[in-house]
CSV table of C-alpha atoms in Angstrom, one decimal:
chain,number,residue,atom,x,y,z
A,1,MET,CA,2.5,-20.9,-7.1
A,2,GLU,CA,3.7,-20.2,-3.4
A,3,CYS,CA,0.2,-20.1,-1.8
A,4,LYS,CA,1.6,-18.7,1.6
A,5,GLY,CA,3.0,-15.7,-0.4
A,6,ALA,CA,6.4,-14.4,-0.5
A,7,ILE,CA,7.8,-14.5,3.1
A,8,PHE,CA,10.9,-12.6,4.3
A,9,ARG,CA,11.8,-13.5,7.8
A,10,GLY,CA,13.4,-10.9,10.0
A,11,LYS,CA,13.5,-10.0,14.1
A,12,SER,CA,12.1,-6.7,14.4
A,13,ALA,CA,9.2,-6.0,16.7
A,14,VAL,CA,7.0,-4.8,13.5
A,15,MET,CA,6.1,-6.8,10.3
A,16,VAL,CA,4.5,-6.0,7.1
A,17,VAL,CA,1.8,-8.0,5.5
A,18,THR,CA,0.5,-6.9,2.0
A,19,PRO,CA,-2.7,-8.7,1.0
A,20,HIS,CA,-3.3,-6.5,-2.1
A,21,SER,CA,0.1,-6.5,-3.6
A,22,GLY,CA,-0.5,-9.5,-6.0
A,23,THR,CA,-0.6,-9.6,-9.6
A,24,VAL,CA,-0.7,-12.9,-10.4
A,25,VAL,CA,-3.9,-14.5,-12.1
A,26,PRO,CA,-4.3,-18.6,-12.3
A,27,SER,CA,-3.9,-19.6,-15.7
A,28,ALA,CA,-7.6,-21.6,-15.4
A,29,LEU,CA,-9.3,-18.0,-15.2
A,30,LEU,CA,-7.5,-16.6,-18.3
A,31,VAL,CA,-10.2,-18.4,-20.4
A,32,HIS,CA,-12.1,-15.3,-19.5
A,33,PRO,CA,-10.9,-12.7,-21.5
A,34,ALA,CA,-11.3,-9.8,-19.1
A,35,TRP,CA,-8.6,-11.6,-16.9
A,36,GLU,CA,-5.7,-11.1,-19.2
A,37,ALA,CA,-6.0,-7.2,-18.7
A,38,VAL,CA,-5.9,-8.0,-15.0
A,39,ALA,CA,-2.9,-9.8,-14.9
A,40,GLY,CA,0.0,-8.1,-14.0
A,41,ARG,CA,-2.1,-4.7,-12.9
A,42,LEU,CA,-0.9,-3.7,-9.3
A,43,SER,CA,-3.6,-2.5,-6.9
A,44,ASP,CA,-1.4,-1.4,-4.3
A,45,PRO,CA,1.8,0.3,-5.4
A,46,GLY,CA,2.3,1.9,-1.9
A,47,GLY,CA,2.3,-1.6,-0.4
A,48,LYS,CA,4.5,-3.2,-2.7
A,49,ILE,CA,7.3,-0.2,-1.9
A,50,LEU,CA,6.6,-0.5,1.8
A,51,ALA,CA,7.5,-4.5,1.8
A,52,THR,CA,10.2,-3.9,-0.3
A,53,THR,CA,11.5,-1.0,2.3
A,54,ALA,CA,10.7,-3.5,5.2
A,55,ARG,CA,12.9,-6.2,3.6
A,56,LYS,CA,15.8,-3.6,3.2
A,57,SER,CA,15.4,-3.0,6.6
A,58,GLU,CA,15.2,-6.5,7.7
A,59,ILE,CA,11.7,-6.3,8.9
A,60,THR,CA,9.6,-9.5,8.6
A,61,SER,CA,7.2,-9.3,5.2
A,62,ILE,CA,4.7,-11.3,4.1
A,63,SER,CA,3.4,-10.1,0.4
A,64,ALA,CA,0.4,-11.8,-1.7
A,65,MET,CA,1.4,-13.4,-4.9
A,66,LEU,CA,-2.2,-13.2,-6.3
A,67,HIS,CA,-4.3,-10.3,-7.5
A,68,PRO,CA,-6.8,-9.2,-5.2
A,69,CYS,CA,-9.6,-9.6,-7.6
A,70,VAL,CA,-9.0,-13.3,-7.5
A,71,ILE,CA,-9.3,-13.4,-3.8
A,72,ASP,CA,-8.9,-10.9,-1.4
A,73,LEU,CA,-6.8,-11.7,1.5
A,74,ASN,CA,-8.2,-8.8,3.6
A,75,VAL,CA,-11.8,-9.9,3.7
A,76,ALA,CA,-13.2,-12.6,5.7
A,77,ALA,CA,-13.5,-16.1,4.6
A,78,ASN,CA,-17.2,-16.3,5.0
A,79,ASN,CA,-17.3,-14.2,1.9
A,80,ALA,CA,-19.2,-11.4,3.4
A,81,ALA,CA,-20.0,-8.4,0.9
A,82,LEU,CA,-17.5,-5.5,1.5
A,83,SER,CA,-20.8,-3.0,1.3
A,84,GLU,CA,-24.3,-3.9,1.8
A,85,ARG,CA,-25.2,-2.2,-1.5
A,86,LEU,CA,-22.5,-4.0,-3.5
A,87,ASN,CA,-22.5,-7.4,-3.2
A,88,ARG,CA,-20.2,-8.1,-6.1
A,89,LEU,CA,-17.2,-7.0,-4.0
A,90,GLY,CA,-16.8,-9.8,-1.7
A,91,LEU,CA,-14.2,-12.5,-1.0
A,92,CYS,CA,-14.0,-13.3,-4.9
A,93,ARG,CA,-14.9,-10.3,-7.1
A,94,THR,CA,-16.7,-10.7,-10.0
A,95,HIS,CA,-16.0,-7.2,-11.5
A,96,THR,CA,-12.8,-5.1,-11.5
A,97,SER,CA,-12.7,-1.6,-9.6
A,98,ARG,CA,-13.6,-0.2,-13.1
A,99,GLY,CA,-16.9,-2.1,-13.2
A,100,GLU,CA,-15.6,-4.7,-15.8
A,101,ALA,CA,-17.1,-8.2,-15.5
A,102,LEU,CA,-14.3,-10.4,-14.8
A,103,TYR,CA,-16.4,-13.7,-15.9
A,104,LEU,CA,-18.3,-14.4,-19.0
A,105,PRO,CA,-22.0,-14.5,-18.4
A,106,GLY,CA,-23.2,-17.4,-16.3
A,107,LEU,CA,-19.9,-18.6,-15.5
A,108,GLU,CA,-19.2,-16.5,-12.3
A,109,PRO,CA,-17.8,-18.5,-9.4
A,110,LEU,CA,-20.0,-20.7,-7.4
A,111,ASP,CA,-20.0,-21.0,-3.6
A,112,ALA,CA,-17.8,-24.4,-4.2
A,113,ASP,CA,-15.4,-22.3,-6.3
A,114,VAL,CA,-14.7,-19.6,-3.8
A,115,GLN,CA,-14.4,-22.3,-1.2
A,116,CYS,CA,-11.9,-24.1,-3.2
A,117,ARG,CA,-9.8,-20.7,-3.4
A,118,ILE,CA,-10.2,-20.3,0.3
A,119,GLU,CA,-8.8,-23.6,1.1
A,120,GLU,CA,-5.9,-23.4,-1.7
A,121,TYR,CA,-5.1,-19.5,-1.3
A,122,TRP,CA,-6.7,-17.6,1.9
A,123,LYS,CA,-6.0,-20.2,4.8
A,124,PRO,CA,-2.3,-20.8,3.7
A,125,PHE,CA,-1.9,-17.0,3.8
A,126,HIS,CA,-3.2,-16.4,7.0
A,127,ALA,CA,-1.6,-19.3,8.6
A,128,ALA,CA,1.5,-18.2,7.6
A,129,VAL,CA,0.8,-14.8,9.0
A,130,LEU,CA,-0.2,-16.3,12.1
A,131,GLU,CA,2.9,-18.0,12.1
A,132,GLU,CA,5.1,-15.2,11.9
A,133,LEU,CA,3.1,-13.2,14.5
A,134,ILE,CA,3.5,-15.7,17.1
A,135,ARG,CA,7.3,-16.2,16.2
A,136,LEU,CA,7.8,-12.4,16.7
A,137,ARG,CA,5.6,-12.1,19.8
A,138,SER,CA,7.9,-14.8,21.1
A,139,LEU,CA,10.6,-12.6,21.0
A,140,HIS,CA,9.4,-9.1,21.8
A,141,ASN,CA,7.0,-8.0,24.7
A,142,HIS,CA,4.9,-6.4,21.8
A,143,VAL,CA,4.7,-6.8,18.1
A,144,LEU,CA,2.8,-4.8,15.2
A,145,MET,CA,1.4,-6.0,12.1
A,146,LEU,CA,1.1,-3.1,9.6
A,147,VAL,CA,-1.0,-4.0,6.8
A,148,PRO,CA,-1.0,-1.7,3.6
A,149,HIS,CA,-3.7,-2.3,1.4
A,150,ALA,CA,-5.7,-0.8,-1.5
A,151,GLY,CA,-9.4,-1.3,-0.5
A,152,ALA,CA,-10.3,2.4,-1.8
A,153,TRP,CA,-8.7,1.5,-5.4
A,154,LEU,CA,-10.7,-1.7,-5.4
A,155,SER,CA,-14.3,-0.2,-5.0
A,156,PRO,CA,-15.6,2.0,-7.6
A,157,TYR,CA,-17.8,3.5,-5.2
A,158,ARG,CA,-15.2,5.3,-3.1
A,159,ASP,CA,-14.0,8.8,-3.8
A,160,GLN,CA,-10.1,8.6,-4.4
A,161,LEU,CA,-9.1,12.2,-5.6
A,162,GLU,CA,-9.1,13.9,-2.5
A,163,ALA,CA,-7.9,10.7,-0.1
A,164,ALA,CA,-5.0,11.7,2.4
A,165,ASP,CA,-1.4,10.2,1.6
A,166,CYS,CA,-1.6,7.9,4.6
A,167,ASN,CA,-5.0,6.5,5.7
A,168,PHE,CA,-4.5,4.7,9.2
A,169,SER,CA,-7.0,2.5,10.5
A,170,THR,CA,-7.2,0.8,14.0
A,171,ASN,CA,-10.7,-0.5,14.4
A,172,HIS,CA,-11.9,2.3,16.1
A,173,GLY,CA,-9.0,2.4,18.1
A,174,ALA,CA,-9.4,-1.0,19.6
A,175,SER,CA,-6.6,-2.9,17.6
A,176,SER,CA,-3.3,-0.9,18.7
A,177,GLU,CA,-2.2,1.4,21.4
A,178,ARG,CA,-2.6,5.2,20.6
A,179,LEU,CA,1.3,5.8,20.9
A,180,ILE,CA,2.0,3.9,17.9
A,181,VAL,CA,-0.5,5.4,15.7
A,182,SER,CA,0.9,8.9,17.0
A,183,ALA,CA,4.2,8.1,16.2
A,184,MET,CA,3.5,7.2,12.7
A,185,THR,CA,1.1,9.9,11.9
A,186,GLN,CA,4.0,12.3,13.4
A,187,ALA,CA,6.5,10.9,11.0
A,188,SER,CA,4.2,11.2,8.2
A,189,GLN,CA,3.3,14.9,9.0
A,190,ALA,CA,7.1,15.8,9.4
A,191,LEU,CA,7.5,14.2,5.8
A,192,ASP,CA,4.9,16.6,4.7
A,193,HIS,CA,2.4,13.8,3.9
A,194,SER,CA,-1.2,14.3,4.6
A,195,TRP,CA,-2.9,11.6,7.2
A,196,VAL,CA,-6.0,10.4,8.8
A,197,VAL,CA,-7.0,8.0,11.5
A,198,ASN,CA,-9.7,5.8,11.1
A,199,GLY,CA,-11.4,7.4,8.3
A,200,LYS,CA,-13.5,5.6,5.7
A,201,MET,CA,-11.4,2.6,6.1
A,202,ILE,CA,-12.1,2.3,9.7
A,203,ASP,CA,-13.0,-1.3,10.2
A,204,THR,CA,-11.4,-3.8,7.9
A,205,PHE,CA,-10.3,-7.4,8.5
A,206,ALA,CA,-7.0,-7.4,9.7
A,207,ALA,CA,-7.6,-4.8,12.3
A,208,GLN,CA,-10.7,-6.3,13.4
A,209,ARG,CA,-9.7,-10.0,13.6
A,210,TYR,CA,-5.8,-9.7,14.4
A,211,GLY,CA,-5.4,-6.8,16.9
A,212,ARG,CA,-4.8,-7.7,20.7
A,213,PRO,CA,-3.0,-4.8,22.2
A,214,GLU,CA,-3.8,-5.9,25.9
A,215,GLN,CA,-1.7,-9.0,25.0
A,216,GLY,CA,1.1,-7.2,22.8
A,217,VAL,CA,-0.4,-7.9,19.5
A,218,HIS,CA,-1.0,-4.4,17.5
A,219,VAL,CA,-2.5,-4.0,14.2
A,220,ILE,CA,-2.7,-0.9,11.9
A,221,GLU,CA,-3.9,-0.8,8.6
A,222,LEU,CA,-2.3,1.7,6.3
A,223,GLU,CA,-3.6,3.0,2.7
A,224,ILE,CA,-1.3,4.7,0.7
A,225,GLY,CA,-3.6,7.4,-1.4
A,226,GLY,CA,-3.6,11.1,-2.2
A,227,ARG,CA,-0.4,12.9,-3.7
A,228,TRP,CA,1.7,10.2,-2.3
A,229,ARG,CA,0.1,7.4,-4.3
A,230,ARG,CA,0.1,9.5,-7.6
A,231,ALA,CA,3.8,10.3,-7.0
A,232,ILE,CA,4.4,6.8,-6.6
A,233,GLU,CA,2.4,5.9,-9.8
A,234,ALA,CA,4.1,8.6,-11.8
A,235,ALA,CA,7.7,7.3,-10.8
A,236,ALA,CA,7.0,3.7,-11.4
A,237,GLY,CA,3.8,3.1,-13.6
A,238,ASP,CA,1.2,0.9,-13.1
A,239,SER,CA,3.8,-2.0,-13.2
A,240,ALA,CA,4.6,-5.2,-11.1
A,241,ASP,CA,8.3,-4.7,-11.4
A,242,GLU,CA,10.3,-4.9,-8.3
A,243,ALA,CA,9.6,-1.7,-6.3
A,244,ARG,CA,12.6,0.3,-5.0
A,245,PRO,CA,12.7,1.2,-1.3
A,246,ASP,CA,11.2,4.5,-0.2
A,247,ALA,CA,13.3,6.8,2.2
A,248,ASP,CA,9.9,8.3,3.6
A,249,MET,CA,8.6,4.9,4.3
A,250,ALA,CA,11.7,3.9,5.9
A,251,LYS,CA,11.2,6.8,8.6
A,252,ILE,CA,7.7,6.0,9.3
A,253,LEU,CA,8.7,2.1,10.0
A,254,CYS,CA,11.7,3.5,12.0
A,255,ALA,CA,9.0,5.5,13.9
A,256,ALA,CA,7.0,2.6,14.5
A,257,GLU,CA,9.7,0.3,15.7
A,258,GLN,CA,10.7,2.9,18.1
A,259,ALA,CA,7.2,3.6,19.6
A,260,ILE,CA,6.6,-0.5,19.7
A,261,GLU,CA,9.5,-1.2,21.7
A,262,SER,CA,8.9,1.9,24.1
A,263,LEU,CA,5.8,0.2,25.4
A,264,PRO,CA,5.6,-1.8,28.7
A,265,ALA,CA,5.9,-5.4,29.0
A,266,THR,CA,2.1,-7.1,29.1
A,267,SER,CA,1.4,-10.8,29.5
A,268,VAL,CA,-0.2,-13.3,27.1
A,269,ALA,CA,-3.3,-15.2,28.7
A,270,GLY,CA,-4.2,-18.3,27.2
A,271,ASP,CA,-3.5,-19.8,23.8
A,272,LEU,CA,-3.1,-16.9,21.7
A,273,MET,CA,-2.2,-18.8,18.5
A,274,ARG,CA,-5.5,-20.9,18.8
A,275,GLU,CA,-7.5,-17.2,19.7
A,276,LEU,CA,-6.1,-15.6,16.8
A,277,ARG,CA,-7.0,-18.4,14.5
A,278,ASP,CA,-10.4,-18.7,15.7
A,279,SER,CA,-11.1,-15.1,15.3
A,280,TRP,CA,-10.0,-15.2,11.6
A,281,LEU,CA,-11.9,-18.0,10.5
A,282,GLU,CA,-15.2,-16.6,12.0
């Protein structure tokens, strides 16, 4: 298994990172019967299609291989819970989004097991993300890391029925220049997709830890929901097969590319790679 995920290297100032698009379950976990139904189950069909669209447009993409229930690559490595009221939704989940127990009683992962997954899967994936981010920043005055995910669909406590088609998050506006967000929301609206900025998923991991707009590193998280996700699921089903490029996503990516390229040059202070690495290891 490639711990770094599937990597496609392009030269665009935009890169797409999909932490929740994996479907693989390690064979060691299949001794627990509940994992058999999880293996191959796609949590983020929108993210998978976005990565495919990015590759067709020669945009860098890094896609997780592991199912996010094995280890969530958009959660801090300190295993903090995603919700104060739901501790089981941490770095390595013990239940599915449907409330199904993933482990036999008494065999849930111990701290040592979680740490092993961090070393084997989480750190290599984020090291690859950081490497590509720094490579692209050396080529461009600004770079945008677009992170599609399925946070709402991994939690049984979030209402998904009335979700917007495009849910953009920028850590309260701190992870990206507003111009880029505006370009993407305008493109979404022109395509008749509903959108919201900094709604329920306002302060997720990637935007918090990677966003450095003052140094030319912008991060926007995107969850495809609502009517758009339902249309994607109806067209492809809950399948792990290779997704087809999507014309609407290509237009949103194009809007992001044009916006990022229009920003004035900015300087990098200090050791950006070390600063970012230290941040995501906190």
